[in-house]
PDB file of N, CA, C and O in Angstrom:
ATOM      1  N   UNK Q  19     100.876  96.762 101.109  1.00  0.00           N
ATOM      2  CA  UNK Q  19      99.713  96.866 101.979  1.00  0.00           C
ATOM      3  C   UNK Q  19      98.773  97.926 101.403  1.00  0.00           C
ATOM      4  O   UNK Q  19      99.125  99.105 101.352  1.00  0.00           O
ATOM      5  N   UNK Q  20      97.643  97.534 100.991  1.00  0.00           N
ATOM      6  CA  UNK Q  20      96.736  98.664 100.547  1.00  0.00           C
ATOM      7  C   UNK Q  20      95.760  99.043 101.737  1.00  0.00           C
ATOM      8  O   UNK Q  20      95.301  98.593 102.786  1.00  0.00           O
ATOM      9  N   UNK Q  21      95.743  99.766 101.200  1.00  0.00           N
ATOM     10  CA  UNK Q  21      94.412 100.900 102.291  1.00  0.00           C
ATOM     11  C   UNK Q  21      92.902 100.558 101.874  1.00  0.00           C
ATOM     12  O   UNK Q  21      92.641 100.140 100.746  1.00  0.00           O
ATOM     13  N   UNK Q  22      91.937 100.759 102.846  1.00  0.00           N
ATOM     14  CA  UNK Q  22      90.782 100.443 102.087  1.00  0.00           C
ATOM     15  C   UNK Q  22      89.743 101.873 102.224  1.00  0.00           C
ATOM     16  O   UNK Q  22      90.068 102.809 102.955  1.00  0.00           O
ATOM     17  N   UNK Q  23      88.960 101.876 101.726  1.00  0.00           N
ATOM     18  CA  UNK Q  23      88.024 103.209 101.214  1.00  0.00           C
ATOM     19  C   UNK Q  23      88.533 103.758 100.110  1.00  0.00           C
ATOM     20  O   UNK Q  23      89.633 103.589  99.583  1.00  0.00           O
ATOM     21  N   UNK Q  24      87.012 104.889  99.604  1.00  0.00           N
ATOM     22  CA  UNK Q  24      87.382 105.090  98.933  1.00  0.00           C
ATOM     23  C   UNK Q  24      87.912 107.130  98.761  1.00  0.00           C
ATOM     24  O   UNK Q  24      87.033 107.878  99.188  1.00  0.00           O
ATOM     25  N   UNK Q  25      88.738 107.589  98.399  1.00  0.00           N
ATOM     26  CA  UNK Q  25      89.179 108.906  98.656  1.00  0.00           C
ATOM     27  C   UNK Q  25      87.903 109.837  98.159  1.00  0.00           C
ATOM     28  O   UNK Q  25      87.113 109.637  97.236  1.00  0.00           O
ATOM     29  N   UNK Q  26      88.004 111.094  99.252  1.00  0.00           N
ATOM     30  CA  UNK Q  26      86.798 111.782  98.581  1.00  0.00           C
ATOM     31  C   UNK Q  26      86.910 112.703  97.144  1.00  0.00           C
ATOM     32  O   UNK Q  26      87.939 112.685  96.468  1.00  0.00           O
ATOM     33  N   UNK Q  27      85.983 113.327  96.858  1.00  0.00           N
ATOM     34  CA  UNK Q  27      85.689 113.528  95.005  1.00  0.00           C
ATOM     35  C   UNK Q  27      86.878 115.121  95.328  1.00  0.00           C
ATOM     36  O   UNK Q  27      87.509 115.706  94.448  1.00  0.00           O
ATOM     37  N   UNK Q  28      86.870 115.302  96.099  1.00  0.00           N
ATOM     38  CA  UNK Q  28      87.818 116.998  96.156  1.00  0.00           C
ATOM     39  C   UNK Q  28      89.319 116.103  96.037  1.00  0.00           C
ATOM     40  O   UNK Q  28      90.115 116.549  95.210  1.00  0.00           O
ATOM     41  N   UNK Q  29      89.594 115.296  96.548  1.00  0.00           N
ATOM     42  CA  UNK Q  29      90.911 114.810  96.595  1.00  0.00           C
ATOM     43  C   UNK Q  29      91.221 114.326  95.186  1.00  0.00           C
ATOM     44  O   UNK Q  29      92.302 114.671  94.708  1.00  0.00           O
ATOM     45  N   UNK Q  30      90.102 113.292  94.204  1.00  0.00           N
ATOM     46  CA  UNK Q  30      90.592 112.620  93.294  1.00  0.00           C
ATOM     47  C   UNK Q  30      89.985 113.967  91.836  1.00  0.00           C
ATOM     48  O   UNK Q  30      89.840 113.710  90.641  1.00  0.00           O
ATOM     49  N   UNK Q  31      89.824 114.932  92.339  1.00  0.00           N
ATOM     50  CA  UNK Q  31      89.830 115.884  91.298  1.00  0.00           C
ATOM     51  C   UNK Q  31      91.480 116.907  91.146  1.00  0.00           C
ATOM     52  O   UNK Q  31      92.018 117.385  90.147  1.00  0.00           O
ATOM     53  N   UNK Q  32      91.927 116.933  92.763  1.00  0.00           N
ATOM     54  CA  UNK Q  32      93.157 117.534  92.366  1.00  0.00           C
ATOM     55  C   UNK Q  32      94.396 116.695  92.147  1.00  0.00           C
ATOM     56  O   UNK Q  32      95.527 117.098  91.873  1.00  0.00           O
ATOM     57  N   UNK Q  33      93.948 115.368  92.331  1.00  0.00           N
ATOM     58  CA  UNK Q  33      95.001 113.938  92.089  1.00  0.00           C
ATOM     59  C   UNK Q  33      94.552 114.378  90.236  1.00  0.00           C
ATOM     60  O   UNK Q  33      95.551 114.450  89.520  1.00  0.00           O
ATOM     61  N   UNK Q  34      93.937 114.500  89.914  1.00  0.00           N
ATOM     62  CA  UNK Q  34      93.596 114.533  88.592  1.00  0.00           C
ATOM     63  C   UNK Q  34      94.168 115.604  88.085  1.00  0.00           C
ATOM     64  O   UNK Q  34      95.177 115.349  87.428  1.00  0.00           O
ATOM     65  N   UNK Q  35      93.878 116.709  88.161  1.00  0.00           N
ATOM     66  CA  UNK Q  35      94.881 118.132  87.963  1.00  0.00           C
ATOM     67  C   UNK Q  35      96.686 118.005  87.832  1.00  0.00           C
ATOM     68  O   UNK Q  35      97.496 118.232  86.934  1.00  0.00           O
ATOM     69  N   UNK Q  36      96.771 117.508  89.273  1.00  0.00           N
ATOM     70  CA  UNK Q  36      98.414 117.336  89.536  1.00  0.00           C
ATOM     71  C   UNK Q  36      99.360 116.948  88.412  1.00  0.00           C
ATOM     72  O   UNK Q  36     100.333 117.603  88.039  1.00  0.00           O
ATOM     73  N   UNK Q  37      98.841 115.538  87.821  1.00  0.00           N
ATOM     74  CA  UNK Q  37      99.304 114.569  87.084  1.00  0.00           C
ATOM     75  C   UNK Q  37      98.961 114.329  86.350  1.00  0.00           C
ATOM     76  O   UNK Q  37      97.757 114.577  86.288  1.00  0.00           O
ATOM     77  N   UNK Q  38      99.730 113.474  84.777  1.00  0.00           N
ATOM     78  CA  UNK Q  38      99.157 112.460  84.123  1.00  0.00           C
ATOM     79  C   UNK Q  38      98.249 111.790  84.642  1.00  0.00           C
ATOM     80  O   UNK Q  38      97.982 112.092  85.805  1.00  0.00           O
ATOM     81  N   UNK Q  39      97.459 110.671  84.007  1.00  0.00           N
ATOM     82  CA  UNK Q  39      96.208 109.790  84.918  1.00  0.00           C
ATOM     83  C   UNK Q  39      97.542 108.590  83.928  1.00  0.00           C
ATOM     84  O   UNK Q  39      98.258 108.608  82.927  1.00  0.00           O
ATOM     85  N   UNK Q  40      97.213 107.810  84.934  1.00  0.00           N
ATOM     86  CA  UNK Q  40      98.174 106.716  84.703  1.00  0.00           C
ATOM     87  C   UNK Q  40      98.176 105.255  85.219  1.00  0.00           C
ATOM     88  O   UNK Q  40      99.134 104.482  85.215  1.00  0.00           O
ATOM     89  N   UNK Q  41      97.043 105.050  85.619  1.00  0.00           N
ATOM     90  CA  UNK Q  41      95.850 104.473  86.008  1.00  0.00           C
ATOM     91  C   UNK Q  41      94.624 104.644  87.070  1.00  0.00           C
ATOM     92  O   UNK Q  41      94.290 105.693  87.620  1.00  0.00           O
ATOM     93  N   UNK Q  42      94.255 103.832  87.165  1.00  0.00           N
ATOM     94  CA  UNK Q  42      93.077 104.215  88.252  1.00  0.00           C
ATOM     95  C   UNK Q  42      93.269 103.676  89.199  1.00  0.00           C
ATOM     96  O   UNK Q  42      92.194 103.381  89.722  1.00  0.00           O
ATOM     97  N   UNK Q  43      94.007 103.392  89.698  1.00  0.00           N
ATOM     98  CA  UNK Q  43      94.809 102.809  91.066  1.00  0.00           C
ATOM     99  C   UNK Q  43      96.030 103.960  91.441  1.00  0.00           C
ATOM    100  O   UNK Q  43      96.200 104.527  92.520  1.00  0.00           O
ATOM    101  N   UNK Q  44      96.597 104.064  90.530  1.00  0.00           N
ATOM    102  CA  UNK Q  44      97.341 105.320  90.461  1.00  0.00           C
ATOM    103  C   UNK Q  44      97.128 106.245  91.541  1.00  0.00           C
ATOM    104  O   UNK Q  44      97.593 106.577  92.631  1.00  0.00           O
ATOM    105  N   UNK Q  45      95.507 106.702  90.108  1.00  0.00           N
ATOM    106  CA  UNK Q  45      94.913 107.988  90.392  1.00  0.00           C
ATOM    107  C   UNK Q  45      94.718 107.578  92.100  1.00  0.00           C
ATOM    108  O   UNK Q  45      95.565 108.103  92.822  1.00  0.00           O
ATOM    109  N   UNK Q  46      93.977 106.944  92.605  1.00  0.00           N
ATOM    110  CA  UNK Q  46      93.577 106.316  93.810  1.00  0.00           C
ATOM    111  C   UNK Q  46      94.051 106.401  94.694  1.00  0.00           C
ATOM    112  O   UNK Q  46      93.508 106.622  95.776  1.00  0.00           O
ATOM    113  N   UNK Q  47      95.770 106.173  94.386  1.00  0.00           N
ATOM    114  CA  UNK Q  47      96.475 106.508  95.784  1.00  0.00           C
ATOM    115  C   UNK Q  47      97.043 107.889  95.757  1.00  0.00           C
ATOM    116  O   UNK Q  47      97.337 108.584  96.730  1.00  0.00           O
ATOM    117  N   UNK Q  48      97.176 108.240  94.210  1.00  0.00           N
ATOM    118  CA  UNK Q  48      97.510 109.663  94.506  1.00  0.00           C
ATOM    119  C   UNK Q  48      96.629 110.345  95.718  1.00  0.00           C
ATOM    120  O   UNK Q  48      97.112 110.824  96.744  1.00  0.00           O
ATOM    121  N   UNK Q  49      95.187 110.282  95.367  1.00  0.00           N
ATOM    122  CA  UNK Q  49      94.174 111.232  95.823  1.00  0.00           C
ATOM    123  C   UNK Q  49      93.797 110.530  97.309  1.00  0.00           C
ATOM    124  O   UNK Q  49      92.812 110.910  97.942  1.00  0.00           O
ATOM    125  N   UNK Q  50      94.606 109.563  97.750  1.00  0.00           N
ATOM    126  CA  UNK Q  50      94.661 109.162  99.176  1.00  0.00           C
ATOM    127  C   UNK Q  50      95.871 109.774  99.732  1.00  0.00           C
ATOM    128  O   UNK Q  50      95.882 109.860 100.960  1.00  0.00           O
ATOM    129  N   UNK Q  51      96.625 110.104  99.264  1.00  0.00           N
ATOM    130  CA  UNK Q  51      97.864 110.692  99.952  1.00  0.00           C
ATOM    131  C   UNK Q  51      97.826 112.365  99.839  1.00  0.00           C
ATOM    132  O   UNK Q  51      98.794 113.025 100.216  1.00  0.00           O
ATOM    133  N   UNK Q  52      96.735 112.935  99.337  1.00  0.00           N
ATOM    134  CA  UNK Q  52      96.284 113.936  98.932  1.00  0.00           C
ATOM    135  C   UNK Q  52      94.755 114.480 100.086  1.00  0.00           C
ATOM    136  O   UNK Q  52      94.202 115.496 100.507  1.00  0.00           O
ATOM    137  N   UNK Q  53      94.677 113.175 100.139  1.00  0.00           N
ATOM    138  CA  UNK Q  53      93.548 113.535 101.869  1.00  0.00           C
ATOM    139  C   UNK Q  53      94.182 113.520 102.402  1.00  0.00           C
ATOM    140  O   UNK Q  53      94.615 114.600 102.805  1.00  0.00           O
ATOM    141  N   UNK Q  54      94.723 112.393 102.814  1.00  0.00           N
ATOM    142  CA  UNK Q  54      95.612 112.884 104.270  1.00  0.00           C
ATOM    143  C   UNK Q  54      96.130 114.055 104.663  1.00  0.00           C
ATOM    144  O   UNK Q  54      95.947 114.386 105.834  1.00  0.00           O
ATOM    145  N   UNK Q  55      97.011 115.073 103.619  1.00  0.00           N
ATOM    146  CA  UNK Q  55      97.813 115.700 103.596  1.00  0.00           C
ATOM    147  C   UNK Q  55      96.451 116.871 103.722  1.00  0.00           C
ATOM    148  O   UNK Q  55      96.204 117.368 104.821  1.00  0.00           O
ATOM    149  N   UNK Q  56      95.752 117.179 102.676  1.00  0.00           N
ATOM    150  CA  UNK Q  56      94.526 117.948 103.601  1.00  0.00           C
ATOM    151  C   UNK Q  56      93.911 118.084 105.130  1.00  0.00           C
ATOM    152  O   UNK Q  56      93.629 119.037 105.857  1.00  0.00           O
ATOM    153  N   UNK Q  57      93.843 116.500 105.256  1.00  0.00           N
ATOM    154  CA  UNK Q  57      93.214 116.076 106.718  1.00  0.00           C
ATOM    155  C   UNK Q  57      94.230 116.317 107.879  1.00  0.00           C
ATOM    156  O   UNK Q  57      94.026 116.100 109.074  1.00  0.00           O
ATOM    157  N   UNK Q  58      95.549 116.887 107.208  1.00  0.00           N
ATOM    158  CA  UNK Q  58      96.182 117.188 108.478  1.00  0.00           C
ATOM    159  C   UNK Q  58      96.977 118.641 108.768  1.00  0.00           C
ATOM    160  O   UNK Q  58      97.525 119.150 109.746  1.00  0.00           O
ATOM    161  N   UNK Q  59      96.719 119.046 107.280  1.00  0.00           N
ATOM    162  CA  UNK Q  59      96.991 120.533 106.760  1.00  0.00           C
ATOM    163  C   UNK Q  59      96.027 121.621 107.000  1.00  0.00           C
ATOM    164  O   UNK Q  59      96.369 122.741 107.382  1.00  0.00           O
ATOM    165  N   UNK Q  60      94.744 121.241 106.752  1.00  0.00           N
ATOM    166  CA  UNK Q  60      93.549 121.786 107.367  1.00  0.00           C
ATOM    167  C   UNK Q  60      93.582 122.656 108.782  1.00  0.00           C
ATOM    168  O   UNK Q  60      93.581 123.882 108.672  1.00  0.00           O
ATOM    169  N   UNK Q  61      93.610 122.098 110.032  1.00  0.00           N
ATOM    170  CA  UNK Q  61      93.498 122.474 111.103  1.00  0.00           C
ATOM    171  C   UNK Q  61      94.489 122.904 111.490  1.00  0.00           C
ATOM    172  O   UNK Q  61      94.373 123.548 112.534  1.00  0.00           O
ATOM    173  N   UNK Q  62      96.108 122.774 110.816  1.00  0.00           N
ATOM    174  CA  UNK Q  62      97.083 123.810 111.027  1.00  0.00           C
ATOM    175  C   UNK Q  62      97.012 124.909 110.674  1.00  0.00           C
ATOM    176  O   UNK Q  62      97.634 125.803 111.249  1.00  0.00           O
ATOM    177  N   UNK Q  63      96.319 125.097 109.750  1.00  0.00           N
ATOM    178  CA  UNK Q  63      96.162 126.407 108.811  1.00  0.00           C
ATOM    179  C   UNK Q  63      95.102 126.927 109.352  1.00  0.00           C
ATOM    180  O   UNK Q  63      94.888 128.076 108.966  1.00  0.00           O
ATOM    181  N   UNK Q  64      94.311 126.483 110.152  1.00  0.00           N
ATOM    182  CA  UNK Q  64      93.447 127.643 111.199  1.00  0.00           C
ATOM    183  C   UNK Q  64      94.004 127.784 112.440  1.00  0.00           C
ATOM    184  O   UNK Q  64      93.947 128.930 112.887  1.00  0.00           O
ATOM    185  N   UNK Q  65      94.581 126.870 113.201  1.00  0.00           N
ATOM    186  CA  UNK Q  65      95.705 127.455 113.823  1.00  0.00           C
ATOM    187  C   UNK Q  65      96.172 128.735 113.621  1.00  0.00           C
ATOM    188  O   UNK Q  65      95.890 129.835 114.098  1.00  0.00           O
ATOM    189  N   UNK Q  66      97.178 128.214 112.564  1.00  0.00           N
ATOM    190  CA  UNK Q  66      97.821 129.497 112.075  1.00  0.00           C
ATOM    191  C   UNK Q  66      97.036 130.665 112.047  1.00  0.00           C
ATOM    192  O   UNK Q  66      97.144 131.434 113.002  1.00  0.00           O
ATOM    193  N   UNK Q  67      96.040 131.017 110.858  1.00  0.00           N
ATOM    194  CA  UNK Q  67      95.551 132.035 110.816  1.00  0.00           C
ATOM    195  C   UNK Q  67      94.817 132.616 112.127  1.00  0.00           C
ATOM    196  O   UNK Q  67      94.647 133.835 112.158  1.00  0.00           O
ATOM    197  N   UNK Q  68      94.384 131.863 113.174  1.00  0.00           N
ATOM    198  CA  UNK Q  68      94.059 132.235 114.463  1.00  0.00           C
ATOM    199  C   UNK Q  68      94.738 132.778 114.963  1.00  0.00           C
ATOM    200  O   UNK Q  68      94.407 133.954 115.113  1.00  0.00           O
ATOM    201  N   UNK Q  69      95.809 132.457 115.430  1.00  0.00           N
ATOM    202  CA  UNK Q  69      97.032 132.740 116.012  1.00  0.00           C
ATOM    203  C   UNK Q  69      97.347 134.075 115.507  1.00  0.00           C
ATOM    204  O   UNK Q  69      97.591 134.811 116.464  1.00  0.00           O
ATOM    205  N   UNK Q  70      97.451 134.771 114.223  1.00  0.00           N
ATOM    206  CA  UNK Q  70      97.930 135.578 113.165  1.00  0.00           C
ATOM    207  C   UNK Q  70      96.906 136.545 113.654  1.00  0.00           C
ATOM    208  O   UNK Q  70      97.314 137.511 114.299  1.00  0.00           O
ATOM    209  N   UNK Q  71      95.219 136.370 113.360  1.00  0.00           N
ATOM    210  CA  UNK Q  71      94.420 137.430 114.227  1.00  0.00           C
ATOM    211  C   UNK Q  71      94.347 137.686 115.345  1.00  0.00           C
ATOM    212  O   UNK Q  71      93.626 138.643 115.625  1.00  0.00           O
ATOM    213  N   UNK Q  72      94.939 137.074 116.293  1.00  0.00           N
ATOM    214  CA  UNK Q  72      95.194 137.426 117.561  1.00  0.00           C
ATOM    215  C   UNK Q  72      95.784 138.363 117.864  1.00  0.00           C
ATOM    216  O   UNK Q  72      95.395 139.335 118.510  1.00  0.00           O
ATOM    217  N   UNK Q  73      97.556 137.984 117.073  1.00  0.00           N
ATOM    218  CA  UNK Q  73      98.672 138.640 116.979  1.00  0.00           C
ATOM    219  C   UNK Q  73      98.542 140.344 116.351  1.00  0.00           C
ATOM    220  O   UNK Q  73      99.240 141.314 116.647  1.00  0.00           O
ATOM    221  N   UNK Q  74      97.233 140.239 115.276  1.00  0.00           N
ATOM    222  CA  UNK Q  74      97.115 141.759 114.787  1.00  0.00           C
ATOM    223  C   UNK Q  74      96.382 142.175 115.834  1.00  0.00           C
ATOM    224  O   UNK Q  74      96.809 143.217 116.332  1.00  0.00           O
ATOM    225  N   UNK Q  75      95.437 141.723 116.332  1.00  0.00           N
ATOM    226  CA  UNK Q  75      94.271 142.731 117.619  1.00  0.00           C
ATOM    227  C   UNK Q  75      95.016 143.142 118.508  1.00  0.00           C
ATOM    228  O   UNK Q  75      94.768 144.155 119.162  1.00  0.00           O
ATOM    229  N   UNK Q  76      96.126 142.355 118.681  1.00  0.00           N
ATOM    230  CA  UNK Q  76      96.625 142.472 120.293  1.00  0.00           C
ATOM    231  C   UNK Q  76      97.440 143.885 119.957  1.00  0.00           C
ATOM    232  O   UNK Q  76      97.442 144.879 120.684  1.00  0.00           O
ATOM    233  N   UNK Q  77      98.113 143.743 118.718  1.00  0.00           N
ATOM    234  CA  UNK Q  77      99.123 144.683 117.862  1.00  0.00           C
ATOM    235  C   UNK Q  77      98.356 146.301 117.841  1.00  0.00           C
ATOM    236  O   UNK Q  77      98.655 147.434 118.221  1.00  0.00           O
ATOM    237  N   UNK Q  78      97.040 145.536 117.060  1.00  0.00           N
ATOM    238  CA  UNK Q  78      96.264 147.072 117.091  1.00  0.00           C
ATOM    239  C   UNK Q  78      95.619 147.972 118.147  1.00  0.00           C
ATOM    240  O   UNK Q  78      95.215 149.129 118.031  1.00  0.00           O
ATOM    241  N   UNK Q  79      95.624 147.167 119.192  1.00  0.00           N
ATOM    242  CA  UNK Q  79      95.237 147.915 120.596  1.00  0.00           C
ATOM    243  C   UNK Q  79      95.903 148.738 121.312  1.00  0.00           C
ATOM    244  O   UNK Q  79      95.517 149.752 121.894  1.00  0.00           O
ATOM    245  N   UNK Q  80      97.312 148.088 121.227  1.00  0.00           N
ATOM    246  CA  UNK Q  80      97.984 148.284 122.179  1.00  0.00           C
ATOM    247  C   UNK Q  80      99.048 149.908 120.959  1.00  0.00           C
ATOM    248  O   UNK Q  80      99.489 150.907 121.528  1.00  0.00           O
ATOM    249  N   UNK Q  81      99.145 149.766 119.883  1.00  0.00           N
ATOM    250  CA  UNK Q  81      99.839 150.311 119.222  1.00  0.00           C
ATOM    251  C   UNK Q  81      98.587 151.667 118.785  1.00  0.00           C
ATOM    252  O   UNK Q  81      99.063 152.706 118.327  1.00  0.00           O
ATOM    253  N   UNK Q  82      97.475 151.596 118.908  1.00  0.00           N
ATOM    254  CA  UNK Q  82      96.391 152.280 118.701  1.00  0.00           C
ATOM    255  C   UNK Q  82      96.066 152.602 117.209  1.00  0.00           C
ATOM    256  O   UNK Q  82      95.903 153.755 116.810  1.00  0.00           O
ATOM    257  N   UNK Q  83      95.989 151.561 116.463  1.00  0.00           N
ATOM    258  CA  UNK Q  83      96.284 151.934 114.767  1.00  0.00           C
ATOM    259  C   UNK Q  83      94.246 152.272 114.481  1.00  0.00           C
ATOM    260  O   UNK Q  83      93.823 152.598 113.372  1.00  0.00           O
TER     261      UNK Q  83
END
C-alpha cells in the first residue's frame, strides 16, 4: 500500500544524510517515515521542555536561588 504526497524538502534532506541513496522511492519513503516521526516528535518535545521550565520556576521560587 503506498502513501500518496509528496515528503517535505527538511525530511528528504535528512533521509539523504542518514543513508546510502538507493533509489528514489527508497529515498521517498525513507523521508516519509522521517515526517511522521518529526510530526509527532515535535510537540512532545515542547511539552517536555515546557513542563521542564515550569519545573525550574516553581524550583527557583520556592528554593529562592
Amino acid at each position: 500500500m503506498t502513501e500518496g504526497g509528496k515528503p517535505n524538502a527538511v525530511a528528504y534532506k535528512i533521509a539523504g544524510l542518514l543513508g546510502q541513496h538507493v533509489g528514489e522511492e527508497q529515498l521517498r519513503r525513507r523521508a516519509r517515515s522521517i515526517q511522521r516521526l518529526l510530526t509527532t516528535a515535535g510537540p512532545l518535545v515542547g511539552v517536555v521542555v515546557t513542563a521542564g521550565g515550569s519545573i525550574y520556576t516553581g524550583l527557583k521560587s520556592i528554593l529562592g536561588w
